[in-house]
PDB file of C-alpha atoms and ligand atoms in Angstrom:
ATOM      1  CA  MET A   3      -3.098 -21.367  24.388  1.00  0.00           C
ATOM      2  CA  ASN A   4      -4.759 -18.770  22.145  1.00  0.00           C
ATOM      3  CA  PRO A   5      -3.685 -15.130  22.603  1.00  0.00           C
ATOM      4  CA  THR A   6      -6.213 -12.632  23.987  1.00  0.00           C
ATOM      5  CA  VAL A   7      -7.127  -9.095  22.928  1.00  0.00           C
ATOM      6  CA  ILE A   8      -9.204  -6.491  24.813  1.00  0.00           C
ATOM      7  CA  ILE A   9     -11.073  -4.064  22.558  1.00  0.00           C
ATOM      8  CA  THR A  10     -12.946  -1.018  23.870  1.00  0.00           C
ATOM      9  CA  GLY A  11     -15.838   0.404  21.873  1.00  0.00           C
ATOM     10  CA  ALA A  12     -16.281  -3.069  20.434  1.00  0.00           C
ATOM     11  CA  SER A  13     -20.054  -3.196  20.007  1.00  0.00           C
ATOM     12  CA  GLN A  14     -20.132  -1.596  16.556  1.00  0.00           C
ATOM     13  CA  GLY A  15     -18.093   0.123  13.843  1.00  0.00           C
ATOM     14  CA  ILE A  16     -14.308  -0.134  13.828  1.00  0.00           C
ATOM     15  CA  GLY A  17     -14.213  -1.880  17.238  1.00  0.00           C
ATOM     16  CA  LYS A  18     -16.548  -4.684  16.212  1.00  0.00           C
ATOM     17  CA  ALA A  19     -14.818  -5.130  12.844  1.00  0.00           C
ATOM     18  CA  THR A  20     -11.473  -5.336  14.685  1.00  0.00           C
ATOM     19  CA  ALA A  21     -12.888  -7.943  17.095  1.00  0.00           C
ATOM     20  CA  LEU A  22     -14.092 -10.098  14.206  1.00  0.00           C
ATOM     21  CA  LYS A  23     -10.703  -9.787  12.503  1.00  0.00           C
ATOM     22  CA  PHE A  24      -8.790 -10.850  15.643  1.00  0.00           C
ATOM     23  CA  ALA A  25     -11.196 -13.757  16.212  1.00  0.00           C
ATOM     24  CA  HIS A  26     -10.663 -14.813  12.619  1.00  0.00           C
ATOM     25  CA  HIS A  27      -6.920 -14.909  13.357  1.00  0.00           C
ATOM     26  CA  GLY A  28      -7.365 -17.139  16.411  1.00  0.00           C
ATOM     27  CA  TYR A  29      -7.581 -14.666  19.289  1.00  0.00           C
ATOM     28  CA  ASN A  30      -9.840 -14.864  22.331  1.00  0.00           C
ATOM     29  CA  VAL A  31     -11.623 -11.536  22.565  1.00  0.00           C
ATOM     30  CA  VAL A  32     -12.751  -9.285  25.440  1.00  0.00           C
ATOM     31  CA  LEU A  33     -15.343  -6.792  24.212  1.00  0.00           C
ATOM     32  CA  ALA A  34     -16.171  -3.595  26.099  1.00  0.00           C
ATOM     33  CA  ALA A  35     -18.765  -0.865  25.487  1.00  0.00           C
ATOM     34  CA  ARG A  36     -21.551   0.711  27.528  1.00  0.00           C
ATOM     35  CA  GLU A  37     -24.791  -0.544  26.015  1.00  0.00           C
ATOM     36  CA  SER A  38     -25.104  -4.224  26.875  1.00  0.00           C
ATOM     37  CA  ASP A  39     -27.621  -5.452  24.251  1.00  0.00           C
ATOM     38  CA  ARG A  40     -25.526  -4.206  21.332  1.00  0.00           C
ATOM     39  CA  LEU A  41     -22.404  -5.545  23.041  1.00  0.00           C
ATOM     40  CA  GLU A  42     -23.953  -9.008  23.453  1.00  0.00           C
ATOM     41  CA  ALA A  43     -25.032  -9.001  19.804  1.00  0.00           C
ATOM     42  CA  ALA A  44     -21.434  -8.264  18.776  1.00  0.00           C
ATOM     43  CA  ALA A  45     -20.193 -10.981  21.156  1.00  0.00           C
ATOM     44  CA  SER A  46     -22.499 -13.519  19.496  1.00  0.00           C
ATOM     45  CA  GLU A  47     -21.027 -12.690  16.100  1.00  0.00           C
ATOM     46  CA  VAL A  48     -17.486 -13.223  17.410  1.00  0.00           C
ATOM     47  CA  ARG A  49     -18.479 -16.464  19.184  1.00  0.00           C
ATOM     48  CA  ALA A  50     -19.887 -17.743  15.911  1.00  0.00           C
ATOM     49  CA  LEU A  51     -16.279 -17.786  14.650  1.00  0.00           C
ATOM     50  CA  GLY A  52     -15.505 -20.367  17.360  1.00  0.00           C
ATOM     51  CA  ARG A  53     -13.556 -18.118  19.737  1.00  0.00           C
ATOM     52  CA  GLU A  54     -13.917 -17.598  23.442  1.00  0.00           C
ATOM     53  CA  VAL A  55     -15.502 -14.214  24.133  1.00  0.00           C
ATOM     54  CA  LEU A  56     -16.078 -12.116  27.228  1.00  0.00           C
ATOM     55  CA  ALA A  57     -18.450  -9.135  26.843  1.00  0.00           C
ATOM     56  CA  ILE A  58     -18.210  -6.673  29.733  1.00  0.00           C
ATOM     57  CA  SER A  59     -20.403  -3.591  29.838  1.00  0.00           C
ATOM     58  CA  THR A  60     -17.981  -0.770  30.669  1.00  0.00           C
ATOM     59  CA  ASP A  61     -17.930   3.004  30.516  1.00  0.00           C
ATOM     60  CA  VAL A  62     -14.296   3.926  29.866  1.00  0.00           C
ATOM     61  CA  LYS A  63     -14.883   7.333  31.452  1.00  0.00           C
ATOM     62  CA  ASP A  64     -15.145   5.602  34.825  1.00  0.00           C
ATOM     63  CA  PRO A  65     -11.786   4.336  36.163  1.00  0.00           C
ATOM     64  CA  LYS A  66     -13.510   1.922  38.578  1.00  0.00           C
ATOM     65  CA  GLN A  67     -15.422   0.255  35.731  1.00  0.00           C
ATOM     66  CA  VAL A  68     -12.208   0.039  33.711  1.00  0.00           C
ATOM     67  CA  ASP A  69     -10.355  -1.560  36.640  1.00  0.00           C
ATOM     68  CA  GLU A  70     -13.162  -4.150  36.870  1.00  0.00           C
ATOM     69  CA  LEU A  71     -12.936  -4.790  33.124  1.00  0.00           C
ATOM     70  CA  ILE A  72      -9.221  -5.497  33.332  1.00  0.00           C
ATOM     71  CA  LYS A  73      -9.543  -7.632  36.486  1.00  0.00           C
ATOM     72  CA  LYS A  74     -12.350  -9.745  34.986  1.00  0.00           C
ATOM     73  CA  ALA A  75     -10.459 -10.167  31.708  1.00  0.00           C
ATOM     74  CA  ILE A  76      -7.302 -11.353  33.491  1.00  0.00           C
ATOM     75  CA  ALA A  77      -9.267 -13.602  35.878  1.00  0.00           C
ATOM     76  CA  HIS A  78     -10.959 -15.249  32.894  1.00  0.00           C
ATOM     77  CA  PHE A  79      -8.140 -15.528  30.384  1.00  0.00           C
ATOM     78  CA  ASP A  80      -5.118 -15.395  32.709  1.00  0.00           C
ATOM     79  CA  LYS A  81      -3.016 -13.540  30.146  1.00  0.00           C
ATOM     80  CA  ILE A  82      -3.834 -10.488  27.998  1.00  0.00           C
ATOM     81  CA  ASP A  83      -1.669  -9.871  24.935  1.00  0.00           C
ATOM     82  CA  ILE A  84      -3.118  -6.766  23.283  1.00  0.00           C
ATOM     83  CA  LEU A  85      -5.236  -3.757  24.260  1.00  0.00           C
ATOM     84  CA  ILE A  86      -7.020  -1.903  21.453  1.00  0.00           C
ATOM     85  CA  ASN A  87      -8.064   1.510  22.776  1.00  0.00           C
ATOM     86  CA  ASN A  88     -10.860   2.316  20.356  1.00  0.00           C
ATOM     87  CA  ALA A  89     -13.878   3.631  22.325  1.00  0.00           C
ATOM     88  CA  GLY A  90     -14.539   7.180  21.211  1.00  0.00           C
ATOM     89  CA  ILE A  91     -17.204   9.771  20.556  1.00  0.00           C
ATOM     90  CA  PHE A  92     -17.226  12.955  18.528  1.00  0.00           C
ATOM     91  CA  ALA A  93     -18.945  16.294  18.795  1.00  0.00           C
ATOM     92  CA  PHE A  94     -19.982  18.012  15.590  1.00  0.00           C
ATOM     93  CA  GLY A  95     -21.389  21.442  14.939  1.00  0.00           C
ATOM     94  CA  PRO A  96     -20.739  25.173  15.323  1.00  0.00           C
ATOM     95  CA  VAL A  97     -18.254  25.491  18.180  1.00  0.00           C
ATOM     96  CA  GLU A  98     -20.242  28.298  19.802  1.00  0.00           C
ATOM     97  CA  GLU A  99     -23.066  25.816  20.326  1.00  0.00           C
ATOM     98  CA  PHE A 100     -20.882  23.347  22.257  1.00  0.00           C
ATOM     99  CA  SER A 101     -21.632  23.252  25.950  1.00  0.00           C
ATOM    100  CA  LEU A 102     -18.935  22.615  28.529  1.00  0.00           C
ATOM    101  CA  ASN A 103     -20.572  19.234  29.033  1.00  0.00           C
ATOM    102  CA  ASP A 104     -20.049  18.431  25.302  1.00  0.00           C
ATOM    103  CA  TRP A 105     -16.329  19.187  25.675  1.00  0.00           C
ATOM    104  CA  GLN A 106     -16.085  17.186  28.898  1.00  0.00           C
ATOM    105  CA  GLN A 107     -17.789  14.127  27.402  1.00  0.00           C
ATOM    106  CA  VAL A 108     -15.337  14.107  24.484  1.00  0.00           C
ATOM    107  CA  ILE A 109     -12.225  14.654  26.608  1.00  0.00           C
ATOM    108  CA  ASN A 110     -13.339  12.204  29.303  1.00  0.00           C
ATOM    109  CA  THR A 111     -13.996   9.488  26.718  1.00  0.00           C
ATOM    110  CA  ASN A 112     -11.320  10.049  24.095  1.00  0.00           C
ATOM    111  CA  LEU A 113      -8.468  11.074  26.396  1.00  0.00           C
ATOM    112  CA  TRP A 114      -9.220   9.888  29.930  1.00  0.00           C
ATOM    113  CA  GLY A 115     -10.792   6.653  28.661  1.00  0.00           C
ATOM    114  CA  TYR A 116      -7.470   5.759  27.043  1.00  0.00           C
ATOM    115  CA  ILE A 117      -5.522   6.710  30.156  1.00  0.00           C
ATOM    116  CA  HIS A 118      -7.828   4.630  32.385  1.00  0.00           C
ATOM    117  CA  THR A 119      -7.290   1.434  30.382  1.00  0.00           C
ATOM    118  CA  ILE A 120      -3.528   1.941  30.111  1.00  0.00           C
ATOM    119  CA  ASN A 121      -3.241   2.746  33.814  1.00  0.00           C
ATOM    120  CA  ALA A 122      -5.162  -0.415  34.731  1.00  0.00           C
ATOM    121  CA  LEU A 123      -3.437  -2.805  32.325  1.00  0.00           C
ATOM    122  CA  LEU A 124       0.161  -1.579  32.189  1.00  0.00           C
ATOM    123  CA  PRO A 125       1.188  -3.111  35.556  1.00  0.00           C
ATOM    124  CA  TYR A 126       0.070  -6.549  34.271  1.00  0.00           C
ATOM    125  CA  PHE A 127       1.935  -6.083  30.998  1.00  0.00           C
ATOM    126  CA  LEU A 128       5.101  -5.084  32.872  1.00  0.00           C
ATOM    127  CA  LYS A 129       4.752  -8.053  35.238  1.00  0.00           C
ATOM    128  CA  GLN A 130       4.292 -10.557  32.415  1.00  0.00           C
ATOM    129  CA  GLY A 131       7.110  -8.937  30.437  1.00  0.00           C
ATOM    130  CA  ASN A 132       5.135  -8.220  27.267  1.00  0.00           C
ATOM    131  CA  GLY A 133       1.943  -6.711  25.879  1.00  0.00           C
ATOM    132  CA  LYS A 134       0.896  -4.310  23.127  1.00  0.00           C
ATOM    133  CA  ILE A 135      -1.277  -1.202  23.299  1.00  0.00           C
ATOM    134  CA  VAL A 136      -2.895   0.114  20.116  1.00  0.00           C
ATOM    135  CA  LYS A 137      -4.475   3.552  19.972  1.00  0.00           C
ATOM    136  CA  VAL A 138      -7.144   4.293  17.388  1.00  0.00           C
ATOM    137  CA  ILE A 139      -6.425   7.897  16.487  1.00  0.00           C
ATOM    138  CA  HIS A 140      -9.291  10.350  16.640  1.00  0.00           C
ATOM    139  CA  HIS A 141      -7.680  13.778  17.131  1.00  0.00           C
ATOM    140  CA  LEU A 142      -9.942  14.176  20.184  1.00  0.00           C
ATOM    141  CA  SER A 143     -12.816  14.110  17.694  1.00  0.00           C
ATOM    142  CA  VAL A 144     -14.174  17.600  17.911  1.00  0.00           C
ATOM    143  CA  TYR A 145     -15.261  18.696  14.476  1.00  0.00           C
ATOM    144  CA  ALA A 146     -16.184  22.319  14.869  1.00  0.00           C
ATOM    145  CA  LEU A 147     -17.457  24.788  12.310  1.00  0.00           C
ATOM    146  CA  ILE A 148     -15.814  28.104  13.061  1.00  0.00           C
ATOM    147  CA  PHE A 149     -17.082  31.205  11.277  1.00  0.00           C
TER     148      PHE A 149
HETATM  149  N1  NAP B   4     -15.421   6.256  11.678  1.00  0.00           N
HETATM  150  C1  NAP B   4     -14.561   7.222  11.361  1.00  0.00           C
HETATM  151  O1  NAP B   4     -14.557   7.777  10.244  1.00  0.00           O
HETATM  152  C2  NAP B   4     -13.502   7.659  12.342  1.00  0.00           C
HETATM  153  C3  NAP B   4     -12.600   8.655  11.976  1.00  0.00           C
HETATM  154  C4  NAP B   4     -11.617   9.059  12.864  1.00  0.00           C
HETATM  155  C5  NAP B   4     -11.544   8.454  14.121  1.00  0.00           C
HETATM  156  N2  NAP B   4     -12.438   7.492  14.469  1.00  0.00           N
HETATM  157  C6  NAP B   4     -12.315   6.923  15.809  1.00  0.00           C
HETATM  158  O2  NAP B   4     -12.350   5.508  15.741  1.00  0.00           O
HETATM  159  C7  NAP B   4     -13.026   4.985  16.873  1.00  0.00           C
HETATM  160  C8  NAP B   4     -14.184   4.099  16.416  1.00  0.00           C
HETATM  161  O3  NAP B   4     -14.991   4.843  15.541  1.00  0.00           O
HETATM  162  P1  NAP B   4     -16.358   4.258  14.991  1.00  0.00           P
HETATM  163  O4  NAP B   4     -16.740   5.078  13.810  1.00  0.00           O
HETATM  164  O5  NAP B   4     -16.261   2.776  14.843  1.00  0.00           O
HETATM  165  O6  NAP B   4     -17.349   4.661  16.219  1.00  0.00           O
HETATM  166  P2  NAP B   4     -18.825   4.168  16.529  1.00  0.00           P
HETATM  167  O7  NAP B   4     -19.396   3.367  15.429  1.00  0.00           O
HETATM  168  O8  NAP B   4     -19.573   5.383  17.010  1.00  0.00           O
HETATM  169  O9  NAP B   4     -18.600   3.188  17.792  1.00  0.00           O
HETATM  170  C9  NAP B   4     -18.112   3.697  18.981  1.00  0.00           C
HETATM  171  C10 NAP B   4     -17.981   2.554  19.961  1.00  0.00           C
HETATM  172  O10 NAP B   4     -17.461   3.093  21.182  1.00  0.00           O
HETATM  173  C11 NAP B   4     -18.357   2.754  22.243  1.00  0.00           C
HETATM  174  N3  NAP B   4     -18.275   3.809  23.245  1.00  0.00           N
HETATM  175  C12 NAP B   4     -18.576   5.125  23.132  1.00  0.00           C
HETATM  176  N4  NAP B   4     -18.402   5.750  24.293  1.00  0.00           N
HETATM  177  C13 NAP B   4     -17.949   4.808  25.170  1.00  0.00           C
HETATM  178  C14 NAP B   4     -17.604   4.833  26.533  1.00  0.00           C
HETATM  179  N5  NAP B   4     -17.671   5.964  27.271  1.00  0.00           N
HETATM  180  N6  NAP B   4     -17.188   3.691  27.135  1.00  0.00           N
HETATM  181  C15 NAP B   4     -17.103   2.541  26.412  1.00  0.00           C
HETATM  182  N7  NAP B   4     -17.428   2.453  25.120  1.00  0.00           N
HETATM  183  C16 NAP B   4     -17.861   3.579  24.502  1.00  0.00           C
HETATM  184  C17 NAP B   4     -19.731   2.602  21.573  1.00  0.00           C
HETATM  185  O11 NAP B   4     -20.614   1.771  22.306  1.00  0.00           O
HETATM  186  P3  NAP B   4     -21.568   2.337  23.474  1.00  0.00           P
HETATM  187  O12 NAP B   4     -22.184   3.620  22.941  1.00  0.00           O
HETATM  188  O13 NAP B   4     -22.554   1.252  23.744  1.00  0.00           O
HETATM  189  O14 NAP B   4     -20.666   2.583  24.638  1.00  0.00           O
HETATM  190  C18 NAP B   4     -19.309   1.901  20.297  1.00  0.00           C
HETATM  191  O15 NAP B   4     -19.095   0.532  20.532  1.00  0.00           O
HETATM  192  C19 NAP B   4     -13.488   6.166  17.699  1.00  0.00           C
HETATM  193  O16 NAP B   4     -12.549   6.407  18.726  1.00  0.00           O
HETATM  194  C20 NAP B   4     -13.515   7.294  16.695  1.00  0.00           C
HETATM  195  O17 NAP B   4     -13.338   8.557  17.333  1.00  0.00           O
HETATM  196  C21 NAP B   4     -13.411   7.088  13.623  1.00  0.00           C
END
């Protein structure tokens, strides 16, 4: 049986490149991101490598959506071997122009998003006795210009 990886933020950039790399190395892949058309396009590219792919539109800020992602992935593949926590956004600009909503979006995605996936998947990893969690580092991704 091929191993399976879940990758968040997998519709473009580092997430998509990581998905293609895992597929190339024989993994089934679960792709998650919010916008479904771009996600499906990424899924097609991974499928073209001959791997089984599940693309699940998910907002990692929402713990209920993340729970569904994990449940669907396990129902489909039975066993998950690796979680790549990659979904992230960044805010850029003079810090005095950041709204509270800007800060909340970044923290809710880059911090809580990671906690939601770990919280949902860790019980399965502990039950099956193995599993790996990879964090793509982004320093909370607030690039502020301070004068
Ligand atoms: N590229 C860099 O130089 C760099 C440097 C340092 C750290 N990083 C970190 O590396 C990671 C990937 O970077 P990247 O440059 O590949 O980013 P990217 O091209 O902007 O892609 C971000 C991915 O995350 C998804 N995403 C964003 N918000 C999400 C949410 N709430 N729920 C689920 N998916 C979400 C996006 O899809 P949707 O918008 O459709 O959801 C997209 O698939 C990020 O965490 C970033 O902070 C990147």
